């Protein structure tokens, strides 16, 4: 289905205007800005155009009139490429949604508060908050009066706009291609899956979901899930399917997975693959191959940061031995990277994960994992593009 109406929203300074401009200039969308519709109504009513007068006008007519008017304009335009901008309330989206159903998709733009404040300061538009205090007051109002969180919860796509305009454009292009990138990365321990997953995640702005990392994090935080998984992980054996499956189901239902994800360490068994297949279509399985001796050599020299999870090994050594380059915390050897556990994990890998490859054979791409990190990524990039 091709996208028709796009609704765009985000907090102040998140980059809504840049998204609208790009959709207009590159994809020839018409923009219906709800704030402009409101201003037009204010003119017709002969009232002021300042923020307070506009809010009063909204109050006078109730919360749905602006959205209803916007729906009328869209119907009147009878165009199939429309962006609704400047939505402030949940109703602003829910009313067009009721009318246009699947033909309308909501794009939410997120950005960190400090980044947004810097943008606003640079923009210096009349009425923009001048100090961080004013900015916070505005944020509070957006949350409490306009219920931004609620409107954000309807998002079909979430754009993370903390970077450059170019990054933002790439994310929009991806949405416009409507190509979901549901990727599985498979490879024996030490094949460099984690490194490649991070690179893919950055390049395509899709989350890297490592079940091993999720478990380790749960153990570190002392959660019930962590307690259940710990005894299996320390022995280098697989956590029971029902525990992993629930974990993955919950994770991929989150908003940031709407345009895709990279699964690393899942599915590891045929039954996990079948379950995954029943809830989501996988577009691509990247199988990074190395033989067992390379695996063992790489893993036994692998050290991980206790705090941030960064990984070091033969090829990527820390600048100071035993300390993380990034956060200076202590590096340690995971219990399951010790020789006995590695052998067990490789044996399990061959026995249980290879059937997963057979299951997905129509979308599997084999990659030689003995190449450099850059070469492997080049190959993956070629496949994904
Ligand atoms: P990894 O970091 O991916 O090697 O995972 C570390 C450990 O977490 C594994 O040895 C398993 O005990 C557990 N684990 C991670 N993913 C799965 C999975 N898909 N199924 C079962 N256990 C898993």
Short mmCIF file of C-alpha atoms and ligand atoms in Angstrom, two decimals:
data_model
loop_
_atom_site.label_atom_id
_atom_site.label_comp_id
_atom_site.label_asym_id
_atom_site.label_seq_id
_atom_site.Cartn_x
_atom_site.Cartn_y
_atom_site.Cartn_z
CA UNK A 1 0.00 0.00 0.00
CA UNK A 2 1.40 3.39 -0.87
CA UNK A 3 1.36 6.07 1.77
CA UNK A 4 -1.22 8.74 1.30
CA UNK A 5 -1.74 11.05 4.22
CA UNK A 6 1.12 11.54 6.59
CA UNK A 7 0.62 13.19 9.96
CA UNK A 8 3.76 14.67 11.46
CA UNK A 9 4.28 15.64 15.06
CA UNK A 10 7.00 16.11 17.63
CA UNK A 11 7.96 18.30 20.55
CA UNK A 12 9.21 21.84 20.13
CA UNK A 13 12.57 21.87 18.33
CA UNK A 14 12.31 18.24 17.23
CA UNK A 15 12.50 19.18 13.56
CA UNK A 16 8.88 18.99 12.38
CA UNK A 17 9.37 21.77 9.87
CA UNK A 18 12.43 20.12 8.34
CA UNK A 19 10.42 16.93 7.86
CA UNK A 20 7.57 18.80 6.24
CA UNK A 21 9.94 20.76 3.98
CA UNK A 22 11.63 17.57 2.82
CA UNK A 23 8.35 15.78 2.14
CA UNK A 24 7.17 18.80 0.17
CA UNK A 25 10.38 19.38 -1.80
CA UNK A 26 11.43 15.82 -2.55
CA UNK A 27 8.16 13.89 -2.50
CA UNK A 28 5.78 16.63 -3.64
CA UNK A 29 3.46 16.43 -0.67
CA UNK A 30 1.04 19.25 0.08
CA UNK A 31 1.29 20.51 3.64
CA UNK A 32 -1.77 21.27 5.71
CA UNK A 33 -0.50 22.92 8.82
CA UNK A 34 -3.07 22.85 11.62
CA UNK A 35 -1.58 25.97 13.18
CA UNK A 36 -2.12 27.78 9.85
CA UNK A 37 -5.69 26.51 9.70
CA UNK A 38 -6.22 27.88 13.20
CA UNK A 39 -4.60 31.21 12.27
CA UNK A 40 -6.85 31.44 9.22
CA UNK A 41 -9.88 30.88 11.42
CA UNK A 42 -8.62 33.54 13.84
CA UNK A 43 -8.39 36.00 10.93
CA UNK A 44 -11.91 35.16 9.84
CA UNK A 45 -13.12 35.67 13.40
CA UNK A 46 -11.19 38.90 13.66
CA UNK A 47 -9.22 37.83 16.71
CA UNK A 48 -5.50 38.13 17.48
CA UNK A 49 -2.85 35.78 16.14
CA UNK A 50 -0.74 35.61 19.29
CA UNK A 51 -0.40 32.34 21.15
CA UNK A 52 -2.93 33.21 23.86
CA UNK A 53 -5.64 34.31 21.40
CA UNK A 54 -5.17 31.12 19.36
CA UNK A 55 -5.45 29.01 22.48
CA UNK A 56 -8.59 30.87 23.46
CA UNK A 57 -10.03 30.17 20.04
CA UNK A 58 -9.32 26.47 20.46
CA UNK A 59 -10.98 26.57 23.86
CA UNK A 60 -14.02 28.35 22.48
CA UNK A 61 -14.67 25.72 19.81
CA UNK A 62 -13.60 22.65 21.77
CA UNK A 63 -10.91 20.11 21.02
CA UNK A 64 -12.22 18.57 17.83
CA UNK A 65 -13.18 21.43 15.56
CA UNK A 66 -9.71 22.04 14.15
CA UNK A 67 -9.26 18.38 13.24
CA UNK A 68 -12.74 18.29 11.69
CA UNK A 69 -11.94 21.37 9.64
CA UNK A 70 -8.66 19.76 8.54
CA UNK A 71 -10.51 16.63 7.44
CA UNK A 72 -12.82 18.81 5.35
CA UNK A 73 -9.87 20.55 3.71
CA UNK A 74 -8.28 17.18 2.88
CA UNK A 75 -11.52 15.93 1.34
CA UNK A 76 -11.90 19.13 -0.60
CA UNK A 77 -8.31 18.95 -1.89
CA UNK A 78 -8.95 15.40 -2.99
CA UNK A 79 -5.21 14.85 -3.29
CA UNK A 80 -3.43 11.70 -2.32
CA UNK A 81 -0.21 13.24 -1.07
CA UNK A 82 -0.89 15.26 2.01
CA UNK A 83 1.03 15.99 5.17
CA UNK A 84 -0.84 17.18 8.23
CA UNK A 85 1.50 19.27 10.33
CA UNK A 86 1.37 21.00 13.72
CA UNK A 87 -0.94 18.57 15.47
CA UNK A 88 -1.02 19.29 19.17
CA UNK A 89 -3.69 17.13 20.71
CA UNK A 90 -4.55 13.43 20.43
CA UNK A 91 -7.84 14.44 18.75
CA UNK A 92 -5.88 16.22 16.00
CA UNK A 93 -4.72 12.80 14.88
CA UNK A 94 -7.59 10.57 16.02
CA UNK A 95 -10.26 12.39 14.04
CA UNK A 96 -8.46 12.18 10.66
CA UNK A 97 -7.51 8.60 11.58
CA UNK A 98 -11.16 7.69 12.09
CA UNK A 99 -11.93 9.14 8.70
CA UNK A 100 -9.01 7.85 6.63
CA UNK A 101 -8.10 4.64 8.51
CA UNK A 102 -5.11 2.92 6.99
CA UNK A 103 -4.55 5.72 4.52
CA UNK A 104 -3.07 7.88 7.23
CA UNK A 105 0.18 7.21 9.03
CA UNK A 106 1.62 9.09 11.97
CA UNK A 107 5.28 10.07 12.02
CA UNK A 108 6.63 11.15 15.40
CA UNK A 109 9.93 12.99 15.54
CA UNK A 110 11.94 12.58 18.69
CA UNK A 111 15.04 14.46 19.78
CA UNK A 112 16.82 14.94 23.07
CA UNK A 113 15.83 17.94 25.15
CA UNK A 114 19.29 19.57 25.04
CA UNK A 115 19.42 19.21 21.25
CA UNK A 116 15.95 20.69 20.86
CA UNK A 117 16.74 23.63 23.14
CA UNK A 118 19.88 24.46 21.16
CA UNK A 119 17.84 24.43 17.94
CA UNK A 120 15.23 26.76 19.39
CA UNK A 121 17.89 29.13 20.67
CA UNK A 122 19.48 29.25 17.23
CA UNK A 123 16.11 29.71 15.55
CA UNK A 124 15.25 32.74 17.70
CA UNK A 125 11.69 33.02 16.40
CA UNK A 126 9.27 35.32 18.10
CA UNK A 127 7.51 33.46 20.89
CA UNK A 128 10.20 30.77 21.17
CA UNK A 129 11.38 30.08 24.71
CA UNK A 130 14.50 32.07 25.51
CA UNK A 131 15.73 30.19 28.54
CA UNK A 132 15.77 26.57 29.52
CA UNK A 133 13.25 27.44 32.25
CA UNK A 134 10.75 28.83 29.74
CA UNK A 135 11.46 25.80 27.59
CA UNK A 136 10.65 23.45 30.44
CA UNK A 137 7.43 25.32 31.18
CA UNK A 138 6.40 24.87 27.58
CA UNK A 139 7.26 21.17 27.71
CA UNK A 140 5.19 20.75 30.84
CA UNK A 141 2.26 22.42 29.14
CA UNK A 142 2.64 20.21 26.07
CA UNK A 143 2.56 17.18 28.30
CA UNK A 144 -0.21 18.21 30.65
CA UNK A 145 -2.57 20.13 28.40
CA UNK A 146 -1.91 18.64 25.00
CA UNK A 147 -1.10 15.08 26.16
CA UNK A 148 1.83 14.67 23.81
CA UNK A 149 2.66 11.24 25.21
CA UNK A 150 -0.76 10.01 24.22
CA UNK A 151 -0.50 11.26 20.65
CA UNK A 152 3.02 9.80 20.40
CA UNK A 153 1.67 6.41 21.39
CA UNK A 154 -0.20 6.23 18.06
CA UNK A 155 3.01 6.55 16.04
CA UNK A 156 3.45 4.35 12.99
CA UNK A 157 7.00 5.61 12.53
CA UNK A 158 9.39 7.20 15.00
CA UNK A 159 12.22 9.33 13.65
CA UNK A 160 15.18 9.92 15.91
CA UNK A 161 16.39 13.40 15.01
CA UNK A 162 19.43 14.12 17.15
CA UNK A 163 21.85 14.15 14.24
CA UNK A 164 22.29 16.10 11.02
CA UNK A 165 19.71 17.09 8.45
CA UNK A 166 21.21 14.46 6.21
CA UNK A 167 20.51 11.74 8.79
CA UNK A 168 16.97 13.00 9.09
CA UNK A 169 16.47 12.85 5.32
CA UNK A 170 17.77 9.29 5.20
CA UNK A 171 15.23 8.22 7.78
CA UNK A 172 12.42 9.85 5.83
CA UNK A 173 13.61 8.17 2.63
CA UNK A 174 13.45 4.86 4.42
CA UNK A 175 9.88 5.44 5.50
CA UNK A 176 8.96 6.49 1.99
CA UNK A 177 10.45 3.33 0.56
CA UNK A 178 8.27 1.52 3.06
CA UNK A 179 10.79 -1.23 2.99
CA UNK A 180 10.83 -2.97 6.30
CA UNK A 181 14.22 -4.16 7.36
CA UNK A 182 13.50 -7.11 9.56
CA UNK A 183 16.92 -8.68 9.70
CA UNK A 184 18.34 -11.70 11.48
CA UNK A 185 22.09 -11.92 11.98
CA UNK A 186 23.37 -15.45 12.38
CA UNK A 187 26.89 -16.61 12.96
CA UNK A 188 28.88 -18.63 15.45
CA UNK A 189 30.23 -17.00 18.58
CA UNK A 190 33.05 -14.64 17.68
CA UNK A 191 31.95 -14.15 14.07
CA UNK A 192 31.64 -10.39 14.66
CA UNK A 193 27.85 -10.31 14.60
CA UNK A 194 27.66 -7.74 17.38
CA UNK A 195 30.00 -5.32 15.61
CA UNK A 196 28.18 -5.66 12.30
CA UNK A 197 24.79 -5.33 14.00
CA UNK A 198 25.87 -2.02 15.55
CA UNK A 199 27.04 -0.74 12.16
CA UNK A 200 23.80 -1.77 10.44
CA UNK A 201 21.80 -0.21 13.25
CA UNK A 202 23.60 3.12 12.84
CA UNK A 203 23.43 3.13 9.07
CA UNK A 204 19.74 2.29 8.79
CA UNK A 205 18.46 3.65 12.12
CA UNK A 206 16.92 0.39 13.22
CA UNK A 207 17.46 -1.09 16.67
CA UNK A 208 19.99 -3.82 17.34
CA UNK A 209 18.33 -6.42 19.53
CA UNK A 210 20.74 -8.85 21.09
CA UNK A 211 18.98 -11.38 23.31
CA UNK A 212 22.29 -12.06 25.06
CA UNK A 213 22.64 -8.33 25.90
CA UNK A 214 19.02 -8.15 27.04
CA UNK A 215 19.64 -11.07 29.41
CA UNK A 216 22.92 -9.68 30.69
CA UNK A 217 21.24 -6.35 31.32
CA UNK A 218 18.38 -8.06 33.17
CA UNK A 219 20.89 -9.96 35.31
CA UNK A 220 22.79 -6.76 36.09
CA UNK A 221 19.58 -5.01 37.10
CA UNK A 222 18.54 -7.97 39.23
CA UNK A 223 15.14 -8.43 37.55
CA UNK A 224 12.99 -11.56 37.73
CA UNK A 225 13.87 -12.32 34.10
CA UNK A 226 17.58 -12.02 34.92
CA UNK A 227 17.25 -14.42 37.83
CA UNK A 228 15.50 -16.98 35.61
CA UNK A 229 18.10 -16.74 32.83
CA UNK A 230 21.30 -16.50 34.84
CA UNK A 231 21.83 -20.17 35.65
CA UNK A 232 21.55 -21.22 32.01
CA UNK A 233 23.77 -18.43 30.71
CA UNK A 234 26.58 -19.10 33.18
CA UNK A 235 26.69 -22.72 32.06
CA UNK A 236 26.77 -21.72 28.40
CA UNK A 237 23.47 -23.44 27.63
CA UNK A 238 20.36 -22.00 26.01
CA UNK A 239 17.69 -20.27 28.07
CA UNK A 240 14.35 -22.12 27.64
CA UNK A 241 12.38 -21.08 24.55
CA UNK A 242 9.33 -19.67 26.33
CA UNK A 243 11.46 -17.19 28.30
CA UNK A 244 13.33 -15.93 25.21
CA UNK A 245 10.27 -15.86 23.01
CA UNK A 246 8.34 -13.64 25.43
CA UNK A 247 11.31 -11.34 25.75
CA UNK A 248 11.65 -10.93 21.97
CA UNK A 249 7.91 -10.58 21.40
CA UNK A 250 7.77 -7.72 23.84
CA UNK A 251 10.85 -6.03 22.42
CA UNK A 252 9.83 -6.11 18.77
CA UNK A 253 6.38 -4.76 19.54
CA UNK A 254 7.98 -1.45 20.58
CA UNK A 255 7.72 1.61 18.38
CA UNK A 256 11.33 1.77 17.39
CA UNK A 257 10.90 -1.56 15.56
CA UNK A 258 8.20 -0.26 13.22
CA UNK A 259 10.60 0.20 10.33
CA UNK A 260 12.69 -2.83 11.15
CA UNK A 261 15.19 -4.39 13.54
CA UNK A 262 18.29 -6.54 13.63
CA UNK A 263 18.02 -9.65 15.73
CA UNK A 264 21.31 -10.92 17.05
CA UNK A 265 21.30 -14.20 18.95
CA UNK A 266 17.69 -14.96 18.09
CA UNK A 267 16.22 -17.24 16.77
CA UNK A 268 18.66 -19.87 17.89
CA UNK A 269 16.39 -22.90 17.57
CA UNK A 270 13.90 -24.09 15.01
CA UNK A 271 11.00 -23.58 17.39
CA UNK A 272 12.10 -19.98 18.04
CA UNK A 273 12.26 -19.43 14.26
CA UNK A 274 8.77 -20.84 13.76
CA UNK A 275 7.37 -18.67 16.52
CA UNK A 276 9.04 -15.57 15.08
CA UNK A 277 7.69 -16.41 11.64
CA UNK A 278 4.19 -16.50 13.08
CA UNK A 279 4.40 -12.92 14.33
CA UNK A 280 6.64 -11.09 11.85
CA UNK A 281 7.98 -11.49 8.35
CA UNK A 282 11.77 -11.65 8.11
CA UNK A 283 13.18 -10.00 4.98
CA UNK A 284 16.79 -10.97 5.26
CA UNK A 285 19.00 -13.43 7.15
CA UNK A 286 22.70 -12.59 7.16
CA UNK A 287 24.80 -15.63 7.94
CA UNK A 288 28.37 -14.76 8.90
CA UNK A 289 30.55 -17.86 8.60
CA UNK A 290 33.79 -18.69 10.40
CA UNK A 291 35.16 -22.05 11.45
CA UNK A 292 35.36 -23.28 15.04
CA UNK A 293 39.09 -22.70 15.50
CA UNK A 294 38.70 -19.01 14.55
CA UNK A 295 35.73 -18.80 16.91
CA UNK A 296 37.67 -20.23 19.83
CA UNK A 297 40.71 -18.05 19.21
CA UNK A 298 38.62 -14.89 18.99
CA UNK A 299 36.38 -15.60 21.96
CA UNK A 300 39.04 -16.60 24.41
CA UNK A 301 40.72 -13.23 23.90
CA UNK A 302 37.44 -11.33 24.09
CA UNK A 303 36.95 -8.87 26.96
CA UNK A 304 33.83 -6.83 27.63
CA UNK A 305 33.31 -3.62 29.57
CA UNK A 306 31.39 -4.17 32.78
CA UNK A 307 29.66 -0.84 32.49
CA UNK A 308 28.89 0.00 28.85
CA UNK A 309 29.20 -3.45 27.26
CA UNK A 310 31.85 -2.40 24.70
CA UNK A 311 33.73 -5.41 23.33
CA UNK A 312 37.50 -5.76 22.79
CA UNK A 313 39.51 -8.61 21.34
CA UNK A 314 42.57 -9.54 19.29
CA UNK A 315 41.72 -7.09 16.52
CA UNK A 316 40.35 -4.26 18.63
CA UNK A 317 42.56 -3.84 21.68
CA UNK A 318 41.85 -1.27 24.40
CA UNK A 319 44.35 1.59 24.64
CA UNK A 320 45.00 0.78 28.31
CA UNK A 321 44.99 -2.92 29.09
CA UNK A 322 41.97 -4.01 31.11
CA UNK A 323 40.19 -0.62 30.79
CA UNK A 324 37.41 0.45 28.44
CA UNK A 325 38.41 3.20 25.97
CA UNK A 326 34.96 4.71 26.15
CA UNK A 327 34.05 4.82 29.84
CA UNK A 328 37.32 3.72 31.49
CA UNK A 329 35.54 0.96 33.42
CA UNK A 330 36.99 -2.47 34.05
CA UNK A 331 37.04 -5.05 31.26
CA UNK A 332 36.21 -8.64 32.14
CA UNK A 333 36.00 -12.05 30.56
CA UNK A 334 32.44 -13.35 30.43
CA UNK A 335 32.06 -16.74 32.12
CA UNK A 336 30.62 -18.08 28.90
CA UNK A 337 33.74 -16.95 26.97
CA UNK A 338 35.92 -19.36 28.94
CA UNK A 339 37.18 -22.33 26.87
CA UNK A 340 34.84 -25.03 28.28
CA UNK A 341 31.75 -22.86 27.84
CA UNK A 342 32.84 -21.81 24.31
CA UNK A 343 33.10 -25.42 23.19
CA UNK A 344 29.66 -26.14 24.58
CA UNK A 345 28.19 -23.05 22.92
CA UNK A 346 29.69 -23.96 19.54
CA UNK A 347 28.37 -27.49 19.78
CA UNK A 348 24.90 -26.11 20.58
CA UNK A 349 25.25 -23.62 17.73
CA UNK A 350 25.92 -26.29 15.13
CA UNK A 351 23.23 -28.60 16.40
CA UNK A 352 20.44 -26.09 16.88
CA UNK A 353 21.09 -22.98 14.83
CA UNK A 354 21.89 -24.57 11.48
CA UNK A 355 18.25 -25.79 11.14
CA UNK A 356 17.22 -22.15 11.53
CA UNK A 357 19.25 -21.35 8.42
CA UNK A 358 17.52 -24.12 6.54
CA UNK A 359 14.15 -22.80 7.67
CA UNK A 360 14.87 -19.34 6.27
CA UNK A 361 16.78 -20.58 3.23
CA UNK A 362 14.98 -18.39 0.69
CA UNK A 363 16.23 -15.20 2.37
CA UNK A 364 19.63 -16.35 3.65
CA UNK A 365 22.82 -14.62 2.47
CA UNK A 366 26.16 -16.24 3.33
CA UNK A 367 29.02 -13.94 4.25
CA UNK A 368 32.67 -14.82 4.80
CA UNK A 369 33.39 -13.77 8.40
CA UNK A 370 37.17 -14.04 8.08
CA UNK A 371 37.36 -10.74 6.20
CA UNK A 372 38.00 -7.39 7.90
CA UNK A 373 35.14 -5.65 9.70
CA UNK A 374 34.93 -3.08 6.88
CA UNK A 375 34.86 -5.68 4.10
CA UNK A 376 32.11 -7.64 5.83
CA UNK A 377 30.07 -4.50 6.23
CA UNK A 378 30.58 -3.61 2.56
CA UNK A 379 29.17 -6.99 1.63
CA UNK A 380 26.20 -6.58 3.96
CA UNK A 381 25.55 -3.08 2.65
CA UNK A 382 25.49 -4.48 -0.90
CA UNK A 383 22.90 -7.06 0.12
CA UNK A 384 20.66 -4.64 2.02
CA UNK A 385 20.72 -1.98 -0.66
P1 LIG B 1 25.08 -14.38 23.34
O1 LIG B 1 25.65 -13.14 23.93
O2 LIG B 1 24.15 -14.11 22.20
O3 LIG B 1 26.08 -15.43 23.03
O4 LIG B 1 24.11 -14.99 24.49
C1 LIG B 1 24.60 -15.37 25.75
C2 LIG B 1 23.70 -16.41 26.38
O5 LIG B 1 22.35 -15.91 26.51
C3 LIG B 1 23.55 -17.71 25.58
O6 LIG B 1 24.61 -18.59 25.78
C4 LIG B 1 22.23 -18.24 26.14
O7 LIG B 1 22.40 -18.80 27.42
C5 LIG B 1 21.40 -16.96 26.31
N1 LIG B 1 20.64 -16.67 25.06
C6 LIG B 1 20.79 -15.61 24.25
N2 LIG B 1 19.93 -15.70 23.20
C7 LIG B 1 19.24 -16.85 23.35
C8 LIG B 1 18.22 -17.50 22.60
N3 LIG B 1 17.75 -17.00 21.46
N4 LIG B 1 17.73 -18.68 23.07
C9 LIG B 1 18.17 -19.20 24.20
N5 LIG B 1 19.14 -18.64 24.96
C10 LIG B 1 19.68 -17.47 24.55
#
